[in-house]
């Protein structure tokens, strides 16, 4: 995949998915920014004439939808790219480069790579976390295929990680921060024994070893200084870093999250919590794999039910990038939402939640030309072109 540098670009004949409707318009791009939406042949001819001697590249989008690029605020699959199997680590730079190359073919133009600090249940060691943060941060200063952002997921019981989070906030190396609590008895592991079963399966340990893990985790959790965490959230806010909570399972947890200044609640465990969070003005984020598979792999809340109630504002790919675009088209095909409304869940609302909607998330003059052309085969969307800042970073065809 090589980027084509074209100052002027015209995308013609596609069905353009605007914020609130579908239109048949041409999209004119200049210098990586959407310059105009042209509604008829005469307007197109006038625009072509206005370019003078400047080269005007054209893409024929006939038979396809033109969407804003997907903005994925939570995906931790980069960790599996580094360690696809237990004890099989690959070089961080190689893993990141290979992972990034996959994003445009899934229609993702902005990725908040979700890196976990302190979970301790899979890859997620300090040295790998800090190494990947440094790798992504350095890489995006030099070149990028997509817009690479860093979502730091901080396990609040990991007391030794506080200084790492503080450092990265001060250095401007992270773009999104979520607070997590994966201790047994609440959130994702609310059901008795669910945490222990997960650890034994994931790490191959026996019941005696898992009991030691649980005891140590609960001991650390009892030592959390919540006011220190509140100060950390204030520091993030001063740096314009948006905050999220994770796996809230009660009204009380939502209230605690709100007190910390969060704007997003990721994967609420039950409908009562999702309703309360949405009604309180938080962006509720659900997972695309949950939608595509028809339910939660942990037997928690169905994402489709939250969307049908109008309480979900964001869909993320969670751990499976190819699910994001599929989930959006599924919602439209099943008549749950019209296509523009479904697309907003993966574009506009994530941009609003992360504070970047002035530049990304919709197709409109003055916004970045982050665009995808989407065809369909047997009900499955597939991307034929991905543009980031007006540059074609991915194209595909079929035999």
GROMACS .gro file of C-alpha atoms in nm:
model
  399
    1UNK     CA    1   0.000   0.000   0.000
    2UNK     CA    2   0.154   0.328  -0.109
    3UNK     CA    3   0.013   0.673  -0.052
    4UNK     CA    4  -0.063   0.876  -0.365
    5UNK     CA    5  -0.003   1.245  -0.313
    6UNK     CA    6  -0.265   1.440  -0.506
    7UNK     CA    7  -0.336   1.802  -0.424
    8UNK     CA    8  -0.669   1.804  -0.608
    9UNK     CA    9  -0.912   1.515  -0.610
   10UNK     CA   10  -1.267   1.456  -0.730
   11UNK     CA   11  -1.472   1.156  -0.617
   12UNK     CA   12  -1.768   1.112  -0.850
   13UNK     CA   13  -2.084   0.904  -0.891
   14UNK     CA   14  -2.096   0.758  -0.540
   15UNK     CA   15  -2.377   0.762  -0.285
   16UNK     CA   16  -2.238   0.998  -0.023
   17UNK     CA   17  -2.333   0.932   0.339
   18UNK     CA   18  -2.369   1.269   0.502
   19UNK     CA   19  -2.441   1.322   0.871
   20UNK     CA   20  -2.818   1.293   0.827
   21UNK     CA   21  -2.892   1.175   0.473
   22UNK     CA   22  -2.773   1.005   0.156
   23UNK     CA   23  -2.696   1.223  -0.144
   24UNK     CA   24  -2.564   1.184  -0.496
   25UNK     CA   25  -2.285   1.437  -0.501
   26UNK     CA   26  -1.925   1.464  -0.607
   27UNK     CA   27  -1.669   1.535  -0.336
   28UNK     CA   28  -1.394   1.781  -0.422
   29UNK     CA   29  -1.075   1.762  -0.216
   30UNK     CA   30  -0.797   2.019  -0.205
   31UNK     CA   31  -0.482   1.985   0.000
   32UNK     CA   32  -0.622   1.698   0.203
   33UNK     CA   33  -0.936   1.891   0.303
   34UNK     CA   34  -1.288   1.854   0.165
   35UNK     CA   35  -1.324   2.159  -0.055
   36UNK     CA   36  -1.682   2.128  -0.182
   37UNK     CA   37  -1.978   1.898  -0.240
   38UNK     CA   38  -2.092   1.930  -0.601
   39UNK     CA   39  -2.448   1.838  -0.689
   40UNK     CA   40  -2.467   1.841  -1.069
   41UNK     CA   41  -2.260   1.814  -1.386
   42UNK     CA   42  -2.246   2.189  -1.436
   43UNK     CA   43  -2.102   2.240  -1.086
   44UNK     CA   44  -1.846   1.968  -1.155
   45UNK     CA   45  -1.744   2.130  -1.485
   46UNK     CA   46  -1.704   2.466  -1.316
   47UNK     CA   47  -1.490   2.309  -1.046
   48UNK     CA   48  -1.272   2.132  -1.302
   49UNK     CA   49  -1.228   2.462  -1.485
   50UNK     CA   50  -1.132   2.638  -1.161
   51UNK     CA   51  -0.840   2.401  -1.116
   52UNK     CA   52  -0.668   2.550  -1.419
   53UNK     CA   53  -0.344   2.371  -1.497
   54UNK     CA   54  -0.337   2.198  -1.159
   55UNK     CA   55  -0.366   1.822  -1.193
   56UNK     CA   56  -0.707   1.689  -1.086
   57UNK     CA   57  -0.713   1.323  -0.993
   58UNK     CA   58  -1.054   1.154  -1.018
   59UNK     CA   59  -1.204   0.842  -0.859
   60UNK     CA   60  -1.519   0.686  -0.999
   61UNK     CA   61  -1.727   0.563  -0.704
   62UNK     CA   62  -2.015   0.434  -0.913
   63UNK     CA   63  -2.213   0.163  -0.733
   64UNK     CA   64  -2.051   0.234  -0.398
   65UNK     CA   65  -2.112   0.430  -0.082
   66UNK     CA   66  -1.874   0.707   0.021
   67UNK     CA   67  -1.844   0.727   0.400
   68UNK     CA   68  -1.632   0.924   0.644
   69UNK     CA   69  -1.348   0.709   0.771
   70UNK     CA   70  -1.418   0.505   1.083
   71UNK     CA   71  -1.288   0.642   1.415
   72UNK     CA   72  -1.218   0.349   1.645
   73UNK     CA   73  -1.178   0.459   2.007
   74UNK     CA   74  -1.112   0.117   2.161
   75UNK     CA   75  -0.924  -0.173   2.006
   76UNK     CA   76  -0.664  -0.379   2.190
   77UNK     CA   77  -0.584  -0.620   1.905
   78UNK     CA   78  -0.236  -0.472   1.874
   79UNK     CA   79  -0.152  -0.673   2.186
   80UNK     CA   80  -0.235  -0.999   2.004
   81UNK     CA   81  -0.026  -0.881   1.712
   82UNK     CA   82   0.270  -0.863   1.950
   83UNK     CA   83   0.187  -1.191   2.122
   84UNK     CA   84  -0.044  -1.405   1.907
   85UNK     CA   85   0.017  -1.706   2.134
   86UNK     CA   86   0.147  -1.737   2.490
   87UNK     CA   87   0.523  -1.685   2.509
   88UNK     CA   88   0.553  -1.591   2.140
   89UNK     CA   89   0.659  -1.228   2.135
   90UNK     CA   90   0.725  -1.048   1.806
   91UNK     CA   91   0.927  -0.726   1.768
   92UNK     CA   92   0.711  -0.428   1.863
   93UNK     CA   93   0.790  -0.223   1.552
   94UNK     CA   94   0.712  -0.513   1.322
   95UNK     CA   95   0.387  -0.589   1.503
   96UNK     CA   96   0.275  -0.228   1.492
   97UNK     CA   97   0.359  -0.177   1.124
   98UNK     CA   98   0.178  -0.494   1.022
   99UNK     CA   99  -0.123  -0.408   1.238
  100UNK     CA  100  -0.147  -0.055   1.101
  101UNK     CA  101  -0.150  -0.185   0.743
  102UNK     CA  102  -0.468  -0.379   0.818
  103UNK     CA  103  -0.668  -0.080   0.936
  104UNK     CA  104  -0.742   0.088   0.599
  105UNK     CA  105  -0.889  -0.231   0.453
  106UNK     CA  106  -1.140  -0.229   0.741
  107UNK     CA  107  -1.224   0.136   0.674
  108UNK     CA  108  -1.054   0.262   0.991
  109UNK     CA  109  -0.877   0.593   0.935
  110UNK     CA  110  -0.827   0.693   1.299
  111UNK     CA  111  -0.733   0.427   1.552
  112UNK     CA  112  -0.701   0.477   1.926
  113UNK     CA  113  -0.468   0.183   1.994
  114UNK     CA  114  -0.575   0.050   2.332
  115UNK     CA  115  -0.279  -0.041   2.550
  116UNK     CA  116  -0.330  -0.183   2.897
  117UNK     CA  117  -0.127  -0.093   3.202
  118UNK     CA  118  -0.152  -0.317   3.505
  119UNK     CA  119  -0.408  -0.578   3.402
  120UNK     CA  120  -0.150  -0.854   3.416
  121UNK     CA  121  -0.374  -1.119   3.261
  122UNK     CA  122  -0.215  -1.151   2.917
  123UNK     CA  123   0.058  -0.960   2.727
  124UNK     CA  124   0.030  -0.626   2.908
  125UNK     CA  125   0.361  -0.602   3.097
  126UNK     CA  126   0.507  -0.263   3.182
  127UNK     CA  127   0.802  -0.298   2.947
  128UNK     CA  128   0.577  -0.394   2.657
  129UNK     CA  129   0.330  -0.116   2.733
  130UNK     CA  130   0.595   0.153   2.756
  131UNK     CA  131   0.779   0.011   2.456
  132UNK     CA  132   0.466   0.022   2.240
  133UNK     CA  133   0.372   0.373   2.352
  134UNK     CA  134   0.718   0.495   2.256
  135UNK     CA  135   0.707   0.300   1.929
  136UNK     CA  136   0.373   0.447   1.819
  137UNK     CA  137   0.457   0.797   1.935
  138UNK     CA  138   0.787   0.805   1.748
  139UNK     CA  139   0.643   0.644   1.437
  140UNK     CA  140   0.354   0.888   1.400
  141UNK     CA  141   0.596   1.180   1.413
  142UNK     CA  142   0.777   1.042   1.110
  143UNK     CA  143   0.507   0.885   0.891
  144UNK     CA  144   0.170   0.718   0.914
  145UNK     CA  145  -0.072   0.522   0.701
  146UNK     CA  146  -0.367   0.616   0.923
  147UNK     CA  147  -0.412   0.857   1.213
  148UNK     CA  148  -0.255   0.668   1.502
  149UNK     CA  149  -0.368   0.766   1.850
  150UNK     CA  150  -0.295   0.609   2.188
  151UNK     CA  151  -0.565   0.499   2.431
  152UNK     CA  152  -0.405   0.416   2.764
  153UNK     CA  153  -0.615   0.176   2.971
  154UNK     CA  154  -0.511   0.208   3.335
  155UNK     CA  155  -0.596  -0.062   3.587
  156UNK     CA  156  -0.662   0.146   3.898
  157UNK     CA  157  -0.544  -0.123   4.140
  158UNK     CA  158  -0.199  -0.118   3.978
  159UNK     CA  159  -0.051   0.135   4.218
  160UNK     CA  160   0.297   0.123   4.065
  161UNK     CA  161   0.154   0.239   3.732
  162UNK     CA  162   0.039   0.579   3.856
  163UNK     CA  163   0.370   0.749   3.781
  164UNK     CA  164   0.377   0.601   3.429
  165UNK     CA  165   0.033   0.743   3.350
  166UNK     CA  166   0.128   1.078   3.497
  167UNK     CA  167   0.446   1.088   3.290
  168UNK     CA  168   0.269   1.011   2.963
  169UNK     CA  169   0.001   1.273   3.030
  170UNK     CA  170   0.265   1.537   3.096
  171UNK     CA  171   0.464   1.437   2.788
  172UNK     CA  172   0.158   1.449   2.563
  173UNK     CA  173   0.206   1.091   2.446
  174UNK     CA  174  -0.146   0.964   2.507
  175UNK     CA  175  -0.471   1.085   2.355
  176UNK     CA  176  -0.737   0.904   2.558
  177UNK     CA  177  -0.735   0.757   2.908
  178UNK     CA  178  -0.969   0.500   3.059
  179UNK     CA  179  -0.988   0.381   3.417
  180UNK     CA  180  -1.045   0.007   3.460
  181UNK     CA  181  -1.108  -0.224   3.752
  182UNK     CA  182  -1.091  -0.592   3.662
  183UNK     CA  183  -1.098  -0.718   4.018
  184UNK     CA  184  -1.338  -1.003   4.103
  185UNK     CA  185  -1.688  -0.932   4.227
  186UNK     CA  186  -1.774  -0.634   4.007
  187UNK     CA  187  -1.780  -0.516   3.647
  188UNK     CA  188  -1.689  -0.780   3.393
  189UNK     CA  189  -1.624  -1.031   3.671
  190UNK     CA  190  -1.932  -0.961   3.877
  191UNK     CA  191  -2.054  -1.322   3.866
  192UNK     CA  192  -1.900  -1.538   4.141
  193UNK     CA  193  -1.603  -1.740   4.013
  194UNK     CA  194  -1.592  -1.571   3.671
  195UNK     CA  195  -1.259  -1.400   3.739
  196UNK     CA  196  -1.100  -1.720   3.863
  197UNK     CA  197  -1.222  -1.919   3.562
  198UNK     CA  198  -1.089  -1.658   3.322
  199UNK     CA  199  -0.744  -1.649   3.481
  200UNK     CA  200  -0.712  -2.027   3.496
  201UNK     CA  201  -0.807  -2.058   3.130
  202UNK     CA  202  -0.602  -1.762   3.011
  203UNK     CA  203  -0.285  -1.827   3.207
  204UNK     CA  204  -0.300  -2.200   3.256
  205UNK     CA  205  -0.278  -2.184   3.634
  206UNK     CA  206  -0.447  -2.402   3.896
  207UNK     CA  207  -0.693  -2.313   4.168
  208UNK     CA  208  -0.427  -2.256   4.434
  209UNK     CA  209  -0.231  -2.018   4.213
  210UNK     CA  210  -0.542  -1.824   4.113
  211UNK     CA  211  -0.638  -1.781   4.477
  212UNK     CA  212  -0.303  -1.613   4.540
  213UNK     CA  213  -0.362  -1.383   4.240
  214UNK     CA  214  -0.706  -1.288   4.373
  215UNK     CA  215  -0.575  -1.219   4.724
  216UNK     CA  216  -0.296  -0.996   4.596
  217UNK     CA  217  -0.530  -0.810   4.362
  218UNK     CA  218  -0.787  -0.742   4.634
  219UNK     CA  219  -0.512  -0.626   4.869
  220UNK     CA  220  -0.391  -0.373   4.611
  221UNK     CA  221  -0.746  -0.258   4.542
  222UNK     CA  222  -0.797  -0.181   4.911
  223UNK     CA  223  -0.492   0.046   4.894
  224UNK     CA  224  -0.623   0.266   4.609
  225UNK     CA  225  -0.612   0.636   4.687
  226UNK     CA  226  -0.918   0.760   4.498
  227UNK     CA  227  -0.824   1.124   4.549
  228UNK     CA  228  -0.491   1.058   4.375
  229UNK     CA  229  -0.685   0.915   4.082
  230UNK     CA  230  -0.907   1.222   4.081
  231UNK     CA  231  -0.596   1.437   4.058
  232UNK     CA  232  -0.477   1.222   3.767
  233UNK     CA  233  -0.806   1.285   3.589
  234UNK     CA  234  -0.772   1.660   3.648
  235UNK     CA  235  -0.423   1.648   3.498
  236UNK     CA  236  -0.560   1.469   3.191
  237UNK     CA  237  -0.839   1.723   3.156
  238UNK     CA  238  -0.588   2.008   3.161
  239UNK     CA  239  -0.413   1.838   2.869
  240UNK     CA  240  -0.747   1.800   2.681
  241UNK     CA  241  -0.730   1.422   2.715
  242UNK     CA  242  -1.077   1.270   2.729
  243UNK     CA  243  -1.154   1.016   3.001
  244UNK     CA  244  -1.354   0.694   3.004
  245UNK     CA  245  -1.479   0.440   3.254
  246UNK     CA  246  -1.486   0.069   3.180
  247UNK     CA  247  -1.739  -0.205   3.258
  248UNK     CA  248  -1.960   0.004   3.486
  249UNK     CA  249  -2.222  -0.225   3.642
  250UNK     CA  250  -2.435   0.007   3.858
  251UNK     CA  251  -2.574   0.356   3.894
  252UNK     CA  252  -2.327   0.410   4.177
  253UNK     CA  253  -2.033   0.326   3.953
  254UNK     CA  254  -2.159   0.566   3.686
  255UNK     CA  255  -2.181   0.840   3.947
  256UNK     CA  256  -1.826   0.770   4.061
  257UNK     CA  257  -1.712   0.781   3.699
  258UNK     CA  258  -1.888   1.112   3.641
  259UNK     CA  259  -1.717   1.255   3.948
  260UNK     CA  260  -1.388   1.169   3.779
  261UNK     CA  261  -1.487   1.372   3.474
  262UNK     CA  262  -1.536   1.086   3.228
  263UNK     CA  263  -1.720   1.152   2.902
  264UNK     CA  264  -1.741   0.789   2.783
  265UNK     CA  265  -1.853   0.472   2.957
  266UNK     CA  266  -1.727   0.163   2.778
  267UNK     CA  267  -1.922  -0.163   2.778
  268UNK     CA  268  -2.175  -0.114   3.060
  269UNK     CA  269  -2.263  -0.451   3.207
  270UNK     CA  270  -2.642  -0.416   3.226
  271UNK     CA  271  -2.923  -0.209   3.075
  272UNK     CA  272  -2.995  -0.013   3.391
  273UNK     CA  273  -2.640   0.115   3.395
  274UNK     CA  274  -2.640   0.192   3.022
  275UNK     CA  275  -2.966   0.385   3.051
  276UNK     CA  276  -2.848   0.585   3.349
  277UNK     CA  277  -2.514   0.670   3.185
  278UNK     CA  278  -2.677   0.783   2.860
  279UNK     CA  279  -2.943   0.985   3.043
  280UNK     CA  280  -2.663   1.149   3.243
  281UNK     CA  281  -2.500   1.277   2.926
  282UNK     CA  282  -2.222   1.020   2.888
  283UNK     CA  283  -2.134   0.860   2.557
  284UNK     CA  284  -2.212   0.489   2.593
  285UNK     CA  285  -1.973   0.273   2.390
  286UNK     CA  286  -2.057  -0.083   2.284
  287UNK     CA  287  -1.856  -0.343   2.095
  288UNK     CA  288  -1.894  -0.431   1.728
  289UNK     CA  289  -1.808  -0.800   1.790
  290UNK     CA  290  -2.103  -0.815   2.030
  291UNK     CA  291  -2.329  -0.686   1.752
  292UNK     CA  292  -2.194  -0.912   1.478
  293UNK     CA  293  -2.203  -1.225   1.695
  294UNK     CA  294  -2.542  -1.142   1.846
  295UNK     CA  295  -2.427  -1.116   2.206
  296UNK     CA  296  -2.150  -1.070   2.458
  297UNK     CA  297  -1.878  -1.335   2.482
  298UNK     CA  298  -1.901  -1.284   2.861
  299UNK     CA  299  -2.281  -1.324   2.860
  300UNK     CA  300  -2.327  -0.962   2.961
  301UNK     CA  301  -2.544  -0.695   2.797
  302UNK     CA  302  -2.632  -0.731   2.428
  303UNK     CA  303  -2.510  -0.428   2.234
  304UNK     CA  304  -2.808  -0.448   1.999
  305UNK     CA  305  -3.049  -0.397   2.288
  306UNK     CA  306  -2.868  -0.079   2.394
  307UNK     CA  307  -2.878   0.057   2.040
  308UNK     CA  308  -3.247  -0.026   1.997
  309UNK     CA  309  -3.320   0.175   2.311
  310UNK     CA  310  -3.124   0.466   2.171
  311UNK     CA  311  -2.876   0.462   2.459
  312UNK     CA  312  -2.556   0.371   2.269
  313UNK     CA  313  -2.369   0.652   2.096
  314UNK     CA  314  -2.049   0.475   1.990
  315UNK     CA  315  -1.950   0.143   1.839
  316UNK     CA  316  -1.586   0.039   1.871
  317UNK     CA  317  -1.417  -0.270   1.732
  318UNK     CA  318  -1.297  -0.376   2.080
  319UNK     CA  319  -1.065  -0.662   1.976
  320UNK     CA  320  -1.178  -0.737   1.617
  321UNK     CA  321  -1.121  -0.454   1.365
  322UNK     CA  322  -1.318  -0.609   1.079
  323UNK     CA  323  -1.635  -0.613   1.288
  324UNK     CA  324  -1.676  -0.235   1.298
  325UNK     CA  325  -1.791  -0.167   0.943
  326UNK     CA  326  -1.987  -0.492   0.932
  327UNK     CA  327  -2.178  -0.398   1.249
  328UNK     CA  328  -2.271  -0.058   1.105
  329UNK     CA  329  -2.409  -0.205   0.783
  330UNK     CA  330  -2.588  -0.479   0.977
  331UNK     CA  331  -2.780  -0.218   1.173
  332UNK     CA  332  -2.895  -0.056   0.849
  333UNK     CA  333  -2.976  -0.385   0.674
  334UNK     CA  334  -3.184  -0.504   0.970
  335UNK     CA  335  -3.375  -0.176   0.982
  336UNK     CA  336  -3.256  -0.091   1.332
  337UNK     CA  337  -3.121   0.245   1.209
  338UNK     CA  338  -3.099   0.413   0.872
  339UNK     CA  339  -2.750   0.411   0.723
  340UNK     CA  340  -2.652   0.770   0.816
  341UNK     CA  341  -2.758   0.707   1.178
  342UNK     CA  342  -2.563   0.381   1.190
  343UNK     CA  343  -2.255   0.547   1.039
  344UNK     CA  344  -2.263   0.822   1.302
  345UNK     CA  345  -2.196   0.555   1.569
  346UNK     CA  346  -1.857   0.485   1.414
  347UNK     CA  347  -1.766   0.834   1.296
  348UNK     CA  348  -1.931   1.151   1.426
  349UNK     CA  349  -2.009   1.045   1.783
  350UNK     CA  350  -1.663   0.900   1.852
  351UNK     CA  351  -1.519   1.225   1.715
  352UNK     CA  352  -1.742   1.427   1.946
  353UNK     CA  353  -1.656   1.210   2.246
  354UNK     CA  354  -1.282   1.251   2.186
  355UNK     CA  355  -1.304   1.622   2.105
  356UNK     CA  356  -1.197   1.604   1.739
  357UNK     CA  357  -1.531   1.659   1.563
  358UNK     CA  358  -1.426   1.998   1.426
  359UNK     CA  359  -1.193   1.819   1.188
  360UNK     CA  360  -1.311   1.458   1.156
  361UNK     CA  361  -1.618   1.239   1.163
  362UNK     CA  362  -1.841   1.371   0.884
  363UNK     CA  363  -1.821   1.456   0.516
  364UNK     CA  364  -1.841   1.834   0.504
  365UNK     CA  365  -1.641   2.120   0.351
  366UNK     CA  366  -1.350   2.219   0.573
  367UNK     CA  367  -1.307   1.877   0.730
  368UNK     CA  368  -1.023   1.635   0.666
  369UNK     CA  369  -1.071   1.416   0.360
  370UNK     CA  370  -1.068   1.090   0.558
  371UNK     CA  371  -1.296   0.888   0.333
  372UNK     CA  372  -1.378   0.529   0.246
  373UNK     CA  373  -1.550   0.383  -0.058
  374UNK     CA  374  -1.758   0.080   0.031
  375UNK     CA  375  -1.898  -0.187  -0.199
  376UNK     CA  376  -2.101  -0.489  -0.090
  377UNK     CA  377  -2.078  -0.859  -0.166
  378UNK     CA  378  -2.351  -1.094  -0.045
  379UNK     CA  379  -2.445  -0.847   0.225
  380UNK     CA  380  -2.089  -0.793   0.343
  381UNK     CA  381  -1.936  -0.446   0.311
  382UNK     CA  382  -1.587  -0.433   0.171
  383UNK     CA  383  -1.368  -0.131   0.126
  384UNK     CA  384  -1.234  -0.051  -0.221
  385UNK     CA  385  -1.059   0.278  -0.137
  386UNK     CA  386  -0.940   0.439   0.183
  387UNK     CA  387  -0.820   0.798   0.186
  388UNK     CA  388  -0.654   0.971   0.480
  389UNK     CA  389  -0.607   1.343   0.442
  390UNK     CA  390  -0.690   1.305   0.073
  391UNK     CA  391  -0.416   1.047   0.017
  392UNK     CA  392  -0.513   0.706  -0.114
  393UNK     CA  393  -0.358   0.469   0.138
  394UNK     CA  394  -0.545   0.158   0.024
  395UNK     CA  395  -0.719   0.032  -0.289
  396UNK     CA  396  -0.862  -0.309  -0.372
  397UNK     CA  397  -1.022  -0.483  -0.669
  398UNK     CA  398  -1.143  -0.834  -0.743
  399UNK     CA  399  -1.076  -1.093  -1.011
   0.00000   0.00000   0.00000
